[in-house]
Short mmCIF file of C-alpha atoms and ligand atoms in Angstrom, two decimals:
data_model
loop_
_atom_site.label_atom_id
_atom_site.label_comp_id
_atom_site.label_asym_id
_atom_site.label_seq_id
_atom_site.Cartn_x
_atom_site.Cartn_y
_atom_site.Cartn_z
CA MET A 304 0.10 -0.14 -0.34
CA LYS A 305 1.84 2.83 -0.90
CA LEU A 306 -0.08 6.69 -0.63
CA LEU A 307 0.45 10.29 -1.44
CA ALA A 308 -0.55 12.65 1.42
CA ILE A 309 -1.21 16.79 0.83
CA GLU A 310 -0.73 19.44 3.99
CA THR A 311 -1.38 22.93 2.92
CA SER A 312 -3.45 24.24 5.95
CA CYS A 313 -1.36 27.47 6.64
CA ASP A 314 1.63 28.43 5.74
CA GLU A 315 3.77 24.83 4.85
CA THR A 316 3.37 23.56 1.71
CA GLY A 317 3.80 19.34 2.65
CA ILE A 318 3.80 16.36 0.31
CA ALA A 319 5.04 12.76 1.23
CA VAL A 320 4.76 9.68 -0.34
CA LEU A 321 4.31 7.13 2.60
CA GLU A 322 4.39 2.57 2.55
CA GLN A 323 2.37 0.20 4.25
CA ASN A 324 3.20 -3.62 5.44
CA GLY A 325 0.99 -4.37 8.26
CA GLU A 326 2.49 -2.36 10.99
CA GLU A 327 5.02 -0.74 9.87
CA ILE A 328 5.28 2.27 7.75
CA THR A 329 7.78 3.92 5.83
CA VAL A 330 8.05 7.62 4.78
CA LEU A 331 9.96 6.72 1.05
CA ALA A 332 9.59 11.12 0.17
CA ASN A 333 8.62 14.63 2.24
CA ALA A 334 8.99 17.17 1.31
CA LEU A 335 8.29 20.59 2.81
CA ALA A 336 8.27 24.06 1.13
CA SER A 337 8.37 26.93 4.48
CA GLN A 338 6.25 30.17 4.43
CA VAL A 339 7.45 32.04 6.78
CA ASP A 340 10.19 34.38 5.27
CA ILE A 341 7.50 35.30 3.32
CA HIS A 342 4.90 35.80 5.99
CA LYS A 343 7.80 37.74 8.01
CA GLU A 344 8.01 40.96 5.94
CA THR A 345 3.63 41.27 7.16
CA GLY A 346 4.42 40.26 10.82
CA GLY A 347 1.88 37.12 9.49
CA VAL A 348 0.24 34.54 7.80
CA VAL A 349 -1.97 36.32 5.01
CA PRO A 350 -4.68 33.80 3.63
CA ASN A 351 -4.05 34.71 0.03
CA VAL A 352 -0.54 34.30 -0.21
CA ALA A 353 -0.17 31.88 1.87
CA ALA A 354 -3.20 30.42 -1.39
CA ARG A 355 -0.40 31.72 -4.13
CA GLU A 356 2.98 30.43 -2.43
CA HIS A 357 1.14 27.07 -2.25
CA ALA A 358 0.34 26.84 -6.35
CA LYS A 359 3.87 28.36 -6.61
CA ALA A 360 5.56 24.96 -4.24
CA LEU A 361 3.06 21.79 -5.18
CA PRO A 362 4.14 21.28 -8.41
CA PRO A 363 7.78 21.06 -7.86
CA LEU A 364 7.51 19.68 -4.58
CA LEU A 365 4.95 16.52 -6.13
CA LYS A 366 7.91 16.37 -8.57
CA LYS A 367 10.60 15.06 -6.03
CA VAL A 368 8.37 13.31 -3.60
CA MET A 369 7.81 10.80 -6.87
CA THR A 370 11.16 11.23 -8.04
CA GLU A 371 12.67 10.66 -4.50
CA ALA A 372 10.71 8.20 -3.45
CA ASN A 373 11.03 6.39 -7.33
CA VAL A 374 7.65 5.14 -7.39
CA THR A 375 5.31 5.63 -10.70
CA SER A 376 1.44 7.19 -10.35
CA LEU A 377 0.08 3.73 -10.91
CA GLU A 378 1.93 2.78 -7.50
CA ILE A 379 0.37 4.63 -6.11
CA ASP A 380 -3.18 2.97 -4.08
CA ALA A 381 -4.14 6.23 -2.83
CA VAL A 382 -4.39 10.11 -2.09
CA ALA A 383 -4.49 11.95 0.86
CA VAL A 384 -5.11 15.36 1.90
CA THR A 385 -5.59 18.32 4.68
CA ILE A 386 -9.61 19.32 4.03
CA GLY A 387 -9.26 20.97 7.02
CA PRO A 388 -9.22 22.96 10.03
CA GLY A 389 -6.94 25.26 8.33
CA LEU A 390 -6.77 28.64 6.48
CA GLU A 391 -9.54 28.41 3.06
CA PRO A 392 -7.34 29.24 0.48
CA ALA A 393 -4.38 27.79 1.88
CA LEU A 394 -6.70 24.41 2.01
CA PHE A 395 -7.97 24.82 -1.57
CA GLN A 396 -4.78 24.50 -2.98
CA GLY A 397 -3.88 20.77 -1.85
CA VAL A 398 -7.50 19.57 -1.54
CA ASN A 399 -8.07 20.69 -5.34
CA LEU A 400 -4.54 19.34 -6.79
CA ALA A 401 -5.45 16.54 -4.48
CA LYS A 402 -8.57 15.85 -6.25
CA GLU A 403 -7.28 16.38 -9.62
CA LEU A 404 -4.38 13.23 -9.18
CA ALA A 405 -7.23 11.36 -7.43
CA ALA A 406 -9.73 11.10 -10.72
CA LYS A 407 -7.00 11.18 -13.46
CA TRP A 408 -5.01 8.51 -12.05
CA ARG A 409 -8.28 7.11 -10.25
CA LYS A 410 -7.41 6.23 -6.91
CA PRO A 411 -9.24 6.83 -3.75
CA LEU A 412 -8.90 9.69 -2.49
CA LEU A 413 -9.55 10.27 1.44
CA THR A 414 -9.97 13.76 3.39
CA ILE A 415 -7.39 14.16 6.58
CA ASN A 416 -8.27 15.84 9.64
CA HIS A 417 -5.01 18.72 10.15
CA LEU A 418 -5.44 17.77 14.03
CA ALA A 419 -5.74 13.93 13.96
CA GLY A 420 -2.18 14.44 11.59
CA HIS A 421 -1.25 15.89 14.65
CA VAL A 422 -2.37 13.34 16.67
CA TYR A 423 -0.93 10.53 15.20
CA SER A 424 3.13 12.42 14.43
CA ALA A 425 2.74 11.28 18.34
CA LEU A 426 0.85 8.94 18.20
CA LEU A 427 2.53 5.63 16.10
CA THR A 428 6.49 5.72 16.74
CA PRO A 429 9.06 6.66 14.27
CA SER A 430 13.06 5.69 13.93
CA GLU A 431 16.10 7.84 14.67
CA ASP A 432 15.51 9.72 10.48
CA LEU A 433 12.04 9.75 10.76
CA LYS A 434 11.77 6.64 7.80
CA GLN A 435 10.43 4.13 10.24
CA TRP A 436 7.33 4.41 11.88
CA SER A 437 5.83 1.74 14.35
CA ALA A 438 2.12 0.87 15.04
CA ALA A 439 3.13 -1.77 17.48
CA GLY A 440 2.21 -1.58 21.23
CA SER A 441 -0.70 -0.66 22.55
CA ALA A 442 -1.39 3.20 23.22
CA PHE A 443 -4.90 3.71 24.10
CA PRO A 444 -6.77 4.87 25.38
CA ALA A 445 -4.40 8.27 24.95
CA LEU A 446 -4.70 11.63 25.68
CA ALA A 447 -3.16 14.01 23.42
CA LEU A 448 -2.18 18.23 24.28
CA ILE A 449 -2.20 19.29 20.84
CA VAL A 450 -1.17 22.72 21.02
CA SER A 451 -0.63 25.06 17.58
CA GLY A 452 -0.98 27.97 15.86
CA GLY A 453 -4.58 27.73 15.63
CA HIS A 454 -5.11 24.95 18.07
CA THR A 455 -5.05 24.14 21.69
CA LEU A 456 -7.06 20.76 22.72
CA LEU A 457 -6.64 18.20 24.71
CA VAL A 458 -8.27 15.15 23.31
CA LYS A 459 -8.93 11.50 24.04
CA VAL A 460 -8.00 9.06 21.66
CA ASN A 461 -9.97 5.45 22.42
CA GLY A 462 -8.35 3.87 19.24
CA HIS A 463 -7.21 4.36 15.58
CA LEU A 464 -9.11 7.30 14.61
CA GLN A 465 -11.58 7.74 17.97
CA TYR A 466 -11.07 10.98 19.11
CA LYS A 467 -12.84 12.71 22.04
CA VAL A 468 -12.12 16.56 22.55
CA LEU A 469 -12.00 17.03 25.94
CA GLY A 470 -11.67 20.34 26.24
CA SER A 471 -9.85 23.24 24.06
CA THR A 472 -9.25 26.83 23.73
CA LEU A 473 -12.56 29.70 24.42
CA ASP A 474 -10.13 32.12 22.80
CA ASP A 475 -6.48 32.55 21.14
CA ALA A 476 -4.82 29.50 20.51
CA ALA A 477 -1.54 28.65 22.73
CA GLY A 478 0.59 28.81 19.89
CA GLU A 479 -1.54 32.36 19.05
CA ALA A 480 -0.55 33.48 22.43
CA PHE A 481 3.30 32.85 21.22
CA ASP A 482 3.07 34.69 19.44
CA LYS A 483 0.79 38.10 19.48
CA VAL A 484 3.74 38.36 22.45
CA ALA A 485 6.48 37.63 20.43
CA ARG A 486 5.01 41.05 18.55
CA LEU A 487 4.72 42.01 21.76
CA LEU A 488 8.00 42.58 22.50
CA GLY A 489 9.48 43.16 18.80
CA LEU A 490 10.36 39.45 17.96
CA PRO A 491 10.09 38.69 14.62
CA TYR A 492 6.86 35.73 13.40
CA PRO A 493 6.36 33.58 13.88
CA GLY A 494 6.83 34.41 17.68
CA GLY A 495 7.17 30.82 19.41
CA PRO A 496 10.46 29.65 18.27
CA ALA A 497 12.31 33.72 19.55
CA LEU A 498 10.51 33.74 22.45
CA SER A 499 11.42 30.48 23.95
CA GLN A 500 14.76 31.45 22.35
CA LEU A 501 14.49 33.93 24.55
CA ALA A 502 12.55 32.85 27.19
CA ALA A 503 15.88 30.87 27.73
CA LYS A 504 17.89 33.73 29.15
CA GLY A 505 15.60 35.24 31.37
CA ASP A 506 13.95 34.58 35.07
CA PRO A 507 10.63 32.90 35.19
CA THR A 508 9.50 34.50 38.04
CA LYS A 509 10.37 37.90 38.72
CA PHE A 510 6.80 38.89 36.76
CA SER A 511 4.02 36.95 38.32
CA PHE A 512 1.27 36.91 35.04
CA PRO A 513 -2.16 34.45 35.21
CA ARG A 514 -3.32 31.48 34.68
CA PRO A 515 -6.60 32.07 32.93
CA MET A 516 -9.46 29.12 33.65
CA LYS A 517 -6.71 27.47 36.08
CA ASN A 518 -9.47 26.83 38.13
CA SER A 519 -12.47 26.27 35.62
CA GLY A 520 -13.38 23.47 37.08
CA ASP A 521 -13.25 22.15 33.22
CA LEU A 522 -11.13 21.56 30.34
CA ASN A 523 -10.71 23.83 28.49
CA PHE A 524 -7.95 26.73 28.13
CA SER A 525 -8.24 30.51 27.66
CA PHE A 526 -5.11 32.80 26.48
CA SER A 527 -6.57 36.23 25.13
CA GLY A 528 -5.81 37.19 28.81
CA LEU A 529 -3.22 36.30 29.68
CA LYS A 530 -1.35 38.01 26.56
CA THR A 531 -4.29 40.60 27.87
CA ALA A 532 -1.65 40.98 31.25
CA VAL A 533 2.11 41.22 28.93
CA LEU A 534 0.12 44.01 27.58
CA TYR A 535 -0.28 45.75 31.16
CA LYS A 536 3.16 44.90 32.71
CA LEU A 537 4.76 46.52 29.10
CA ARG A 538 2.81 49.82 30.42
CA ASP A 539 3.16 49.41 33.41
CA LEU A 540 6.80 50.04 33.41
CA LYS A 541 6.43 52.41 30.51
CA GLY A 542 4.43 54.88 33.30
CA VAL A 543 7.25 54.08 35.41
CA ARG A 544 9.49 54.45 33.25
CA ASN A 545 7.45 57.96 31.80
CA SER A 546 6.98 58.89 35.65
CA ARG A 547 10.79 59.32 35.44
CA GLY A 548 10.20 61.53 31.84
CA SER A 549 11.67 59.45 30.18
CA GLY A 550 9.79 59.69 27.30
CA THR A 551 7.90 56.82 25.69
CA LEU A 552 7.87 52.71 25.45
CA SER A 553 9.70 51.43 23.10
CA SER A 554 12.53 49.35 22.24
CA GLU A 555 15.56 50.54 23.42
CA PHE A 556 13.41 51.35 27.30
CA LEU A 557 13.68 47.18 27.06
CA THR A 558 16.66 46.13 27.92
CA PRO A 559 17.38 42.85 26.50
CA SER A 560 17.38 41.66 30.24
CA LEU A 561 13.94 42.58 31.83
CA THR A 562 12.47 41.76 27.83
CA ALA A 563 13.87 38.39 28.63
CA ASP A 564 12.26 38.61 32.55
CA ILE A 565 8.47 38.77 30.50
CA ALA A 566 9.30 36.52 28.17
CA ALA A 567 9.81 33.46 30.57
CA SER A 568 7.98 34.59 32.75
CA PHE A 569 5.07 34.24 29.80
CA GLN A 570 6.02 30.99 28.93
CA ALA A 571 5.96 29.77 31.90
CA ALA A 572 2.72 31.18 32.57
CA VAL A 573 1.38 29.54 29.56
CA VAL A 574 3.92 25.94 30.39
CA ASP A 575 1.66 26.08 33.55
CA SER A 576 -2.01 26.61 32.33
CA LEU A 577 -1.50 24.14 29.83
CA LEU A 578 -0.54 21.47 32.68
CA THR A 579 -2.57 22.10 35.32
CA LYS A 580 -5.32 20.69 32.45
CA VAL A 581 -3.40 17.92 30.89
CA LYS A 582 -2.98 16.57 35.11
CA ARG A 583 -6.79 16.97 35.41
CA ALA A 584 -7.86 15.29 32.50
CA ALA A 585 -5.60 12.40 33.42
CA HIS A 586 -7.15 11.88 36.52
CA GLU A 587 -10.29 12.21 34.83
CA THR A 588 -9.32 9.48 32.21
CA LYS A 589 -6.82 7.28 33.45
CA PRO A 590 -4.75 7.18 30.37
CA HIS A 591 -2.73 4.07 28.60
CA THR A 592 0.10 7.35 27.49
CA MET A 593 -0.04 10.62 27.01
CA LEU A 594 0.57 12.67 23.58
CA LEU A 595 1.67 16.21 22.55
CA ALA A 596 2.13 17.38 19.65
CA GLY A 597 1.81 20.35 17.56
CA GLY A 598 4.08 23.86 16.82
CA VAL A 599 4.00 24.39 20.20
CA ALA A 600 5.03 21.09 20.79
CA ALA A 601 8.35 21.72 19.94
CA ASN A 602 9.35 24.10 23.06
CA THR A 603 11.94 22.03 25.24
CA VAL A 604 10.45 24.16 28.62
CA LEU A 605 6.72 22.17 27.56
CA ARG A 606 8.70 18.98 26.58
CA VAL A 607 10.32 18.92 29.50
CA ALA A 608 7.75 20.20 31.52
CA LEU A 609 5.21 17.08 31.17
CA GLN A 610 7.40 14.83 31.19
CA THR A 611 7.62 15.42 34.65
CA LEU A 612 4.27 15.23 35.08
CA ALA A 613 3.70 11.90 33.01
CA ASP A 614 6.59 10.70 35.03
CA LYS A 615 4.86 11.99 38.28
CA GLU A 616 1.36 10.39 36.76
CA LYS A 617 3.94 7.00 35.94
CA ILE A 618 1.74 7.51 32.41
CA PRO A 619 4.23 7.18 29.62
CA LEU A 620 5.05 10.07 26.89
CA ARG A 621 5.03 9.81 23.58
CA ILE A 622 6.22 13.69 22.45
CA ALA A 623 6.32 14.62 18.51
CA PRO A 624 9.25 14.45 16.51
CA LEU A 625 10.70 18.18 17.18
CA ALA A 626 11.14 17.74 12.59
CA LEU A 627 7.15 17.04 12.96
CA CYS A 628 6.36 19.32 15.62
CA GLY A 629 4.72 22.11 12.97
CA ASP A 630 2.83 21.11 9.73
CA ASN A 631 3.52 18.27 7.16
CA ALA A 632 2.72 15.61 5.03
CA VAL A 633 4.07 12.94 6.29
CA MET A 634 1.43 13.42 9.29
CA ILE A 635 -1.33 14.31 6.83
CA GLY A 636 0.03 10.44 5.30
CA LEU A 637 0.12 8.44 8.36
CA VAL A 638 -3.35 9.12 9.08
CA GLY A 639 -4.33 7.95 5.46
CA LEU A 640 -2.83 5.11 5.91
CA PHE A 641 -5.03 4.34 9.04
CA MET A 642 -8.41 5.00 7.17
CA PHE A 643 -7.06 3.81 4.18
CA ALA A 644 -7.38 0.46 5.97
CA ALA A 645 -11.14 1.19 7.02
CA GLY A 646 -11.85 2.12 3.63
CA GLN A 647 -12.76 5.79 4.82
CA THR A 648 -12.60 7.01 1.00
CA ALA A 649 -14.15 10.35 -0.01
CA SER A 650 -16.33 10.13 -3.45
CA ILE A 651 -14.38 12.70 -5.36
CA ASP A 652 -16.85 15.20 -6.35
CA LYS A 653 -18.16 15.90 -3.11
CA VAL A 654 -14.97 17.19 -1.41
CA GLU A 655 -14.02 20.56 -0.61
CA PRO A 656 -12.21 22.28 1.58
CA GLN A 657 -13.68 23.31 5.60
CA ALA A 658 -11.28 25.54 7.39
CA GLY A 659 -13.75 25.11 11.02
CA LEU A 660 -13.31 21.31 10.60
CA LYS A 661 -13.82 19.93 13.89
CA LEU A 662 -12.04 16.35 15.22
CA CYS A 663 -15.13 15.68 16.56
O1 KG4 B 198 1.01 23.36 13.89
P1 KG4 B 198 2.12 24.36 14.07
O2 KG4 B 198 3.01 24.48 12.81
O3 KG4 B 198 0.74 25.10 13.31
C1 KG4 B 198 -1.11 25.04 12.80
O4 KG4 B 198 -1.46 23.88 12.81
O5 KG4 B 198 -1.00 26.35 13.97
O6 KG4 B 198 1.85 25.51 14.70
C2 KG4 B 198 2.65 27.17 14.65
C3 KG4 B 198 2.24 27.38 15.96
C4 KG4 B 198 2.77 29.12 16.07
O7 KG4 B 198 1.92 29.74 17.05
C5 KG4 B 198 4.38 28.75 16.60
O8 KG4 B 198 4.59 30.28 16.75
C6 KG4 B 198 4.57 27.96 17.48
O9 KG4 B 198 3.48 26.67 17.08
N1 KG4 B 198 6.20 27.05 18.26
C7 KG4 B 198 6.24 27.50 19.42
C8 KG4 B 198 7.18 26.82 19.03
N2 KG4 B 198 7.53 26.97 17.76
C9 KG4 B 198 6.30 26.98 16.60
N3 KG4 B 198 5.90 27.89 20.00
C10 KG4 B 198 6.68 27.96 21.38
N4 KG4 B 198 7.80 27.59 22.21
C11 KG4 B 198 8.36 27.18 20.16
N5 KG4 B 198 9.53 26.77 20.13
ZN1 ZN B 199 -0.49 22.04 12.47
#
């Protein structure tokens, strides 16, 4: 069984070819074209610009993976594509190509939920070079924390392709909060990596930022208040500065050490908020394993903190490999293989992008 997978939900164009033999999966080719440098100029992703870049990147990437995987279209058994959630114009590019290929090659089309992709990047076990993946060993029920630029979710995974969302963010996603606070601190897009690098040099106890919803009694999250708290803290500091008659808040005023302390204290608040709910969910659902995936799963402080919690709770933790925390087509292909095995194929003419698609 060989499968072509396409991902274009946001600002990464990904195409991969995967092969499955029983419980063993081989990544025959994996290509990714990042648009980060383009979106840096606007400080965020402009959907139509993302779509234009996907349209440019897809044809050469397709050629590249087919050559690298050393397969012809005749050898591909199915085409998998992310249909949502994501930016509609961006999704549209991948979905269109997938529909076109599935029709031309007369192969089944598999429509993949992007969030399921993130789940599978942590659920299955990769070899060190990320070329081989194994589905051996029961992980279910698993408790997954999916943290990305667009989503913050706690999901119970009862079996393959069986998801139950236990909680999610009521406003900003964790990654979005990182991006917005990074912007307040004058850091470049995408803010997460830049902010966490800076935070490594700061004191996480210097400022006490709120842990919104910590005691809400449910498994939901909220990060927009935290972002506002950082904004107010910056204003307070500016006020002190102003009362001394030293002018307005600027990057000049924000000394590198103060900025690092704010970054570290903000990051600590995000990680603490996430962990509080993971712990609560773990006690409620008694999972066999815990999973961590999504762009923010690249954050070292979060990875270490969740590992510490998992060790304490004696629950094995599987974290998505660093290279696959961000969006990619391998994770879409992994889900695709399981959907193919389950006979969950789609009717080509009915497939449309679904920007607001839910996991369940
Ligand atoms: O999963 P992803 O690539 O795209 C979405 O599906 O949203 O996640 C991107 C998000 C961005 O908000 C980015 O700032 C954040 O992941 N991110 C990080 C780190 N690396 C990426 N956030 C915190 N720490 C990081 N090291
Ligand atoms: Zn994602």
